[in-house]
Backbone as JSON Lines, residues from 0, in Angstrom:
{"i":0,"aa":"X","n":[52.52,33.33,116.29],"ca":[51.41,32.73,115.97],"c":[50.72,33.12,113.97]}
{"i":1,"aa":"X","n":[50.77,32.36,113.4],"ca":[50.49,32.38,112.11],"c":[49.2,33.57,111.69]}
{"i":2,"aa":"X","n":[48.84,34.17,111.04],"ca":[47.57,34.75,110.03],"c":[47.41,34.84,109.25]}
{"i":3,"aa":"X","n":[46.12,34.02,108.94],"ca":[45.5,33.67,108.31],"c":[44.57,34.67,107.92]}
{"i":4,"aa":"X","n":[44.49,35.38,106.37],"ca":[43.8,36.39,106.13],"c":[42.8,35.79,105.09]}
{"i":5,"aa":"X","n":[41.07,36.25,105.27],"ca":[40.34,36.18,103.55],"c":[40.53,36.42,102.42]}
{"i":6,"aa":"X","n":[40.66,35.99,101.34],"ca":[40.52,36.79,99.79],"c":[39.46,35.91,99.07]}
{"i":7,"aa":"X","n":[38.68,36.72,98.42],"ca":[37.56,36.04,97.22],"c":[38.51,35.99,96.48]}
{"i":8,"aa":"X","n":[38.13,35.08,95.38],"ca":[38.76,34.8,94.14],"c":[38.44,35.49,92.69]}
{"i":9,"aa":"X","n":[39.08,35.68,92.08],"ca":[38.4,37.32,91.39],"c":[38.48,36.92,89.92]}
{"i":10,"aa":"X","n":[40.23,35.47,89.57],"ca":[39.91,35.06,88.06],"c":[40.35,34.14,88.42]}
{"i":11,"aa":"X","n":[40.14,32.47,87.99],"ca":[40.87,31.2,88.49],"c":[42.31,31.15,86.88]}
{"i":12,"aa":"X","n":[42.23,31.76,86.44],"ca":[43.56,31.35,85.71],"c":[44.89,32.65,85.02]}
{"i":13,"aa":"X","n":[45.77,32.14,85.67],"ca":[46.89,33.19,86.12],"c":[47.37,32.97,84.52]}
{"i":14,"aa":"X","n":[48.06,31.64,83.89],"ca":[48.47,31.23,83.37],"c":[49.92,30.46,84.07]}
{"i":15,"aa":"X","n":[49.7,29.55,85.33],"ca":[50.38,28.77,86.07],"c":[48.72,28.19,86.6]}
{"i":16,"aa":"X","n":[48.95,26.75,86.63],"ca":[48.22,25.29,87.15],"c":[48.54,25.98,88.4]}
{"i":17,"aa":"X","n":[49.34,26.73,89.65],"ca":[49.22,27.04,90.47],"c":[48.44,28.02,91.6]}
{"i":18,"aa":"X","n":[48.35,28.98,90.19],"ca":[48.0,30.6,90.6],"c":[46.93,31.02,90.36]}
{"i":19,"aa":"X","n":[46.28,31.74,91.27],"ca":[45.11,32.49,90.69],"c":[45.11,34.05,91.33]}
{"i":20,"aa":"X","n":[44.31,34.6,90.77],"ca":[44.61,35.7,91.29],"c":[43.19,36.07,92.24]}
{"i":21,"aa":"X","n":[42.98,37.31,93.51],"ca":[42.05,36.81,94.21],"c":[41.9,38.36,95.55]}
{"i":22,"aa":"X","n":[41.43,38.91,96.24],"ca":[41.03,39.81,96.24],"c":[41.4,39.64,98.15]}
{"i":23,"aa":"X","n":[42.01,40.61,98.11],"ca":[42.7,40.62,100.31],"c":[42.16,41.62,100.31]}
{"i":24,"aa":"X","n":[41.26,42.15,100.82],"ca":[40.76,43.49,101.15],"c":[40.74,44.08,100.39]}
{"i":25,"aa":"X","n":[40.28,43.58,99.65],"ca":[40.24,45.01,97.79],"c":[41.44,45.93,97.15]}
{"i":26,"aa":"X","n":[42.41,44.11,97.51],"ca":[43.27,45.36,96.71],"c":[43.55,42.96,96.2]}
{"i":27,"aa":"X","n":[44.15,43.24,94.94],"ca":[44.22,41.96,94.05],"c":[45.47,41.58,94.76]}
{"i":28,"aa":"X","n":[45.48,39.97,94.74],"ca":[46.83,39.34,94.46],"c":[46.9,38.13,94.42]}
{"i":29,"aa":"X","n":[48.21,37.66,93.85],"ca":[48.16,36.1,93.39],"c":[48.62,35.44,94.15]}
{"i":30,"aa":"X","n":[47.64,34.42,94.68],"ca":[47.87,33.66,95.63],"c":[48.23,31.62,95.27]}
{"i":31,"aa":"X","n":[49.43,31.37,95.1],"ca":[49.25,29.76,95.19],"c":[48.6,29.11,95.62]}
{"i":32,"aa":"X","n":[47.19,27.91,94.97],"ca":[46.42,27.04,95.23],"c":[47.12,25.44,95.5]}
{"i":33,"aa":"X","n":[47.88,25.75,95.17],"ca":[48.69,24.15,95.43],"c":[48.7,23.04,95.81]}
{"i":34,"aa":"X","n":[48.01,23.14,97.27],"ca":[48.33,23.29,98.37],"c":[46.51,22.19,98.4]}
{"i":35,"aa":"X","n":[45.25,22.99,98.05],"ca":[44.32,22.08,98.21],"c":[44.53,21.49,97.59]}
{"i":36,"aa":"X","n":[43.14,21.23,97.83],"ca":[42.94,18.92,96.54],"c":[42.23,19.66,95.64]}
{"i":37,"aa":"X","n":[40.92,20.13,95.79],"ca":[40.34,21.03,94.92],"c":[40.78,22.11,94.56]}
{"i":38,"aa":"X","n":[41.0,23.05,93.44],"ca":[40.59,24.29,92.68],"c":[39.54,24.68,92.94]}
{"i":39,"aa":"X","n":[39.71,25.58,93.39],"ca":[38.49,26.52,94.35],"c":[38.12,27.94,92.41]}
{"i":40,"aa":"X","n":[36.94,28.39,92.09],"ca":[36.32,29.37,91.72],"c":[36.67,31.08,91.72]}
{"i":41,"aa":"X","n":[36.66,30.75,90.63],"ca":[35.74,32.81,90.69],"c":[35.03,32.67,91.53]}
{"i":42,"aa":"X","n":[34.83,33.91,92.84],"ca":[33.44,34.23,94.08],"c":[34.05,33.05,95.38]}
{"i":43,"aa":"X","n":[34.88,32.04,95.51],"ca":[34.84,31.0,96.06],"c":[36.06,31.68,97.68]}
{"i":44,"aa":"X","n":[35.5,31.53,98.22],"ca":[36.08,32.33,99.45],"c":[37.78,31.44,100.03]}
{"i":45,"aa":"X","n":[38.27,31.95,99.92],"ca":[40.24,31.35,100.59],"c":[40.39,31.5,101.51]}
{"i":46,"aa":"X","n":[41.43,30.4,102.64],"ca":[42.64,31.43,103.56],"c":[43.7,31.64,103.48]}
{"i":47,"aa":"X","n":[44.38,32.57,103.14],"ca":[45.83,33.23,102.67],"c":[47.06,33.2,104.24]}
{"i":48,"aa":"X","n":[47.74,32.07,103.65],"ca":[48.96,32.71,104.56],"c":[50.24,32.39,103.36]}
{"i":49,"aa":"X","n":[50.64,34.03,104.14],"ca":[52.58,33.89,102.4],"c":[51.86,33.78,101.39]}
{"i":50,"aa":"X","n":[51.25,33.79,101.56],"ca":[50.87,34.16,100.0],"c":[50.18,32.74,99.55]}
{"i":51,"aa":"X","n":[50.1,31.79,99.93],"ca":[49.59,29.58,99.37],"c":[47.94,30.14,100.15]}
{"i":52,"aa":"X","n":[47.04,29.41,99.94],"ca":[45.81,29.41,100.12],"c":[45.76,27.71,101.29]}
{"i":53,"aa":"X","n":[45.71,28.31,102.13],"ca":[45.62,26.89,103.34],"c":[43.87,26.19,102.97]}
{"i":54,"aa":"X","n":[43.14,26.53,103.49],"ca":[42.25,26.18,102.79],"c":[40.91,26.31,102.02]}
{"i":55,"aa":"X","n":[39.43,26.43,102.3],"ca":[38.84,27.26,101.15],"c":[37.27,27.41,102.21]}
{"i":56,"aa":"X","n":[37.33,28.15,102.25],"ca":[36.17,29.14,103.45],"c":[34.88,29.1,103.01]}
{"i":57,"aa":"X","n":[33.71,29.19,104.36],"ca":[32.29,29.91,103.74],"c":[31.94,31.39,103.64]}
{"i":58,"aa":"X","n":[31.61,31.19,102.74],"ca":[31.35,33.49,102.38],"c":[31.45,33.38,104.34]}
{"i":59,"aa":"X","n":[30.18,32.72,105.14],"ca":[30.47,33.21,106.83],"c":[31.65,32.93,107.33]}
{"i":60,"aa":"X","n":[32.11,32.23,107.42],"ca":[33.4,31.67,107.53],"c":[34.28,33.16,107.48]}
{"i":61,"aa":"X","n":[34.59,33.58,106.12],"ca":[35.51,35.06,105.83],"c":[34.99,35.95,106.68]}
{"i":62,"aa":"X","n":[32.91,36.24,106.14],"ca":[32.57,36.84,106.91],"c":[33.2,37.07,109.13]}
{"i":63,"aa":"X","n":[33.32,36.15,109.67],"ca":[32.96,36.0,110.48],"c":[34.46,36.29,111.07]}
{"i":64,"aa":"X","n":[35.57,35.64,110.32],"ca":[36.98,36.68,110.11],"c":[37.13,37.65,110.14]}
{"i":65,"aa":"X","n":[37.68,37.74,109.26],"ca":[37.22,39.65,108.77],"c":[36.78,40.55,109.82]}
{"i":66,"aa":"X","n":[35.73,39.87,110.51],"ca":[35.42,40.45,111.97],"c":[35.97,40.03,112.23]}
{"i":67,"aa":"X","n":[36.52,39.39,113.24],"ca":[37.38,39.69,114.25],"c":[39.13,39.69,113.48]}
{"i":68,"aa":"X","n":[39.65,39.76,112.94],"ca":[40.48,40.63,112.4],"c":[40.25,41.83,112.79]}
{"i":69,"aa":"X","n":[39.07,42.73,112.7],"ca":[38.86,44.3,112.97],"c":[39.02,44.68,114.53]}
{"i":70,"aa":"X","n":[38.19,43.51,115.21],"ca":[37.83,43.79,116.43],"c":[39.46,43.55,117.31]}
{"i":71,"aa":"X","n":[40.16,42.57,116.69],"ca":[42.17,42.14,116.83],"c":[42.14,43.62,116.65]}
{"i":72,"aa":"X","n":[42.38,44.54,115.91],"ca":[42.69,46.17,115.31],"c":[42.06,46.72,116.41]}
{"i":73,"aa":"X","n":[41.06,47.33,116.74],"ca":[40.93,47.78,117.73],"c":[41.4,47.7,119.23]}
{"i":74,"aa":"X","n":[41.09,46.33,119.33],"ca":[41.89,46.18,120.64],"c":[43.17,46.58,120.79]}
{"i":75,"aa":"X","n":[44.23,46.15,119.98],"ca":[45.15,47.13,119.39],"c":[45.43,48.31,119.81]}
{"i":76,"aa":"X","n":[44.34,49.28,118.44],"ca":[44.57,50.58,119.01],"c":[44.2,51.76,119.73]}
{"i":77,"aa":"X","n":[43.29,50.48,120.82],"ca":[43.18,51.09,122.38],"c":[44.33,51.41,123.29]}
{"i":78,"aa":"X","n":[44.44,49.67,122.43],"ca":[46.18,49.62,124.25],"c":[46.73,50.62,123.36]}
{"i":79,"aa":"X","n":[47.67,50.65,122.16],"ca":[48.32,51.31,121.63],"c":[48.22,53.2,122.58]}
{"i":80,"aa":"X","n":[46.25,53.62,122.43],"ca":[46.05,55.49,122.82],"c":[47.27,55.24,124.04]}
{"i":81,"aa":"X","n":[46.2,54.2,124.56],"ca":[46.66,54.09,126.6],"c":[47.46,53.65,126.46]}
{"i":82,"aa":"X","n":[48.65,53.51,126.53],"ca":[50.11,53.45,126.31],"c":[50.58,54.46,125.88]}
{"i":83,"aa":"X","n":[50.28,55.54,125.19],"ca":[50.57,56.43,124.38],"c":[50.26,57.38,125.15]}
{"i":84,"aa":"X","n":[49.2,57.46,125.54],"ca":[48.42,58.6,127.12],"c":[48.97,58.27,128.73]}
{"i":85,"aa":"X","n":[50.28,57.02,129.09],"ca":[50.25,56.68,129.6],"c":[51.85,57.68,129.52]}
{"i":86,"aa":"X","n":[52.75,57.92,128.54],"ca":[53.78,58.23,128.48],"c":[53.52,59.42,127.84]}
{"i":87,"aa":"X","n":[52.78,60.27,128.0],"ca":[52.46,61.57,127.58],"c":[52.18,61.87,129.52]}
{"i":88,"aa":"X","n":[51.95,61.19,129.75],"ca":[51.48,61.78,131.84],"c":[52.48,62.2,132.38]}
{"i":89,"aa":"X","n":[53.41,61.47,131.78],"ca":[55.07,60.31,132.28],"c":[55.86,61.42,132.0]}
{"i":90,"aa":"X","n":[55.84,61.46,130.43],"ca":[57.05,62.91,130.34],"c":[56.29,64.48,131.1]}
{"i":91,"aa":"X","n":[54.68,64.84,131.67],"ca":[54.35,65.68,131.59],"c":[54.2,65.93,132.97]}
{"i":92,"aa":"X","n":[54.59,64.93,133.78],"ca":[55.55,64.9,134.7],"c":[56.71,64.66,135.28]}
{"i":93,"aa":"X","n":[57.65,64.04,134.78],"ca":[58.76,64.95,134.23],"c":[59.1,66.45,134.27]}
{"i":94,"aa":"X","n":[59.03,66.85,133.47],"ca":[58.58,68.24,132.6],"c":[57.65,68.67,133.88]}
{"i":95,"aa":"X","n":[57.07,68.84,134.58],"ca":[56.68,69.14,135.67],"c":[57.82,69.02,137.3]}
{"i":96,"aa":"X","n":[58.46,67.87,137.39],"ca":[59.62,67.91,138.66],"c":[60.87,68.37,137.65]}
{"i":97,"aa":"X","n":[61.0,68.38,136.82],"ca":[62.64,69.67,136.44],"c":[61.54,70.94,136.38]}
{"i":98,"aa":"X","n":[61.22,71.67,136.44],"ca":[60.45,73.19,136.47],"c":[60.16,73.77,138.03]}
{"i":99,"aa":"X","n":[59.86,71.62,138.49],"ca":[59.97,72.5,139.75],"c":[61.6,72.47,140.95]}
{"i":100,"aa":"X","n":[62.54,71.23,140.08],"ca":[63.72,71.43,140.42],"c":[64.52,72.71,140.27]}
{"i":101,"aa":"X","n":[64.09,73.31,138.8],"ca":[64.74,74.63,137.97],"c":[64.47,76.26,139.52]}
{"i":102,"aa":"X","n":[62.85,75.96,139.89],"ca":[62.25,77.34,140.7],"c":[63.1,77.23,141.97]}
{"i":103,"aa":"X","n":[63.8,76.0,142.51],"ca":[63.89,76.43,143.87],"c":[65.32,76.41,144.18]}
C-alpha cells in the first residue's frame, strides 16, 4: 500500500528547478515537483509520496486527508492497546498457572 501525505509549499525556489520546500506536519522538507504538469507555488497543497509530489490538492482535500490519517492512527493505537491487554492477561494467567503448580 502506498501512502501519500499532504504538504503545504512554503518556498518555491531551492536552487533546483524541480525542488521546492514544503511543510509536512509542520516539518520542512525538500519535495520534488518534477512529476507535476504545472509547478505549484507557495501556499499550495500537494500530495507527497517518497519525496515526490503526485498531485496538487485543495486545502479541503488536504484537511480531509490529514483527518483520515489521524483516524487511522487512532485505530492502530486502539488495536495495539487491545493486543497489549490480551498479552498482559495471557502472561498473568500463565504466571498464576505456574504459581499454582508450585503450590501443589
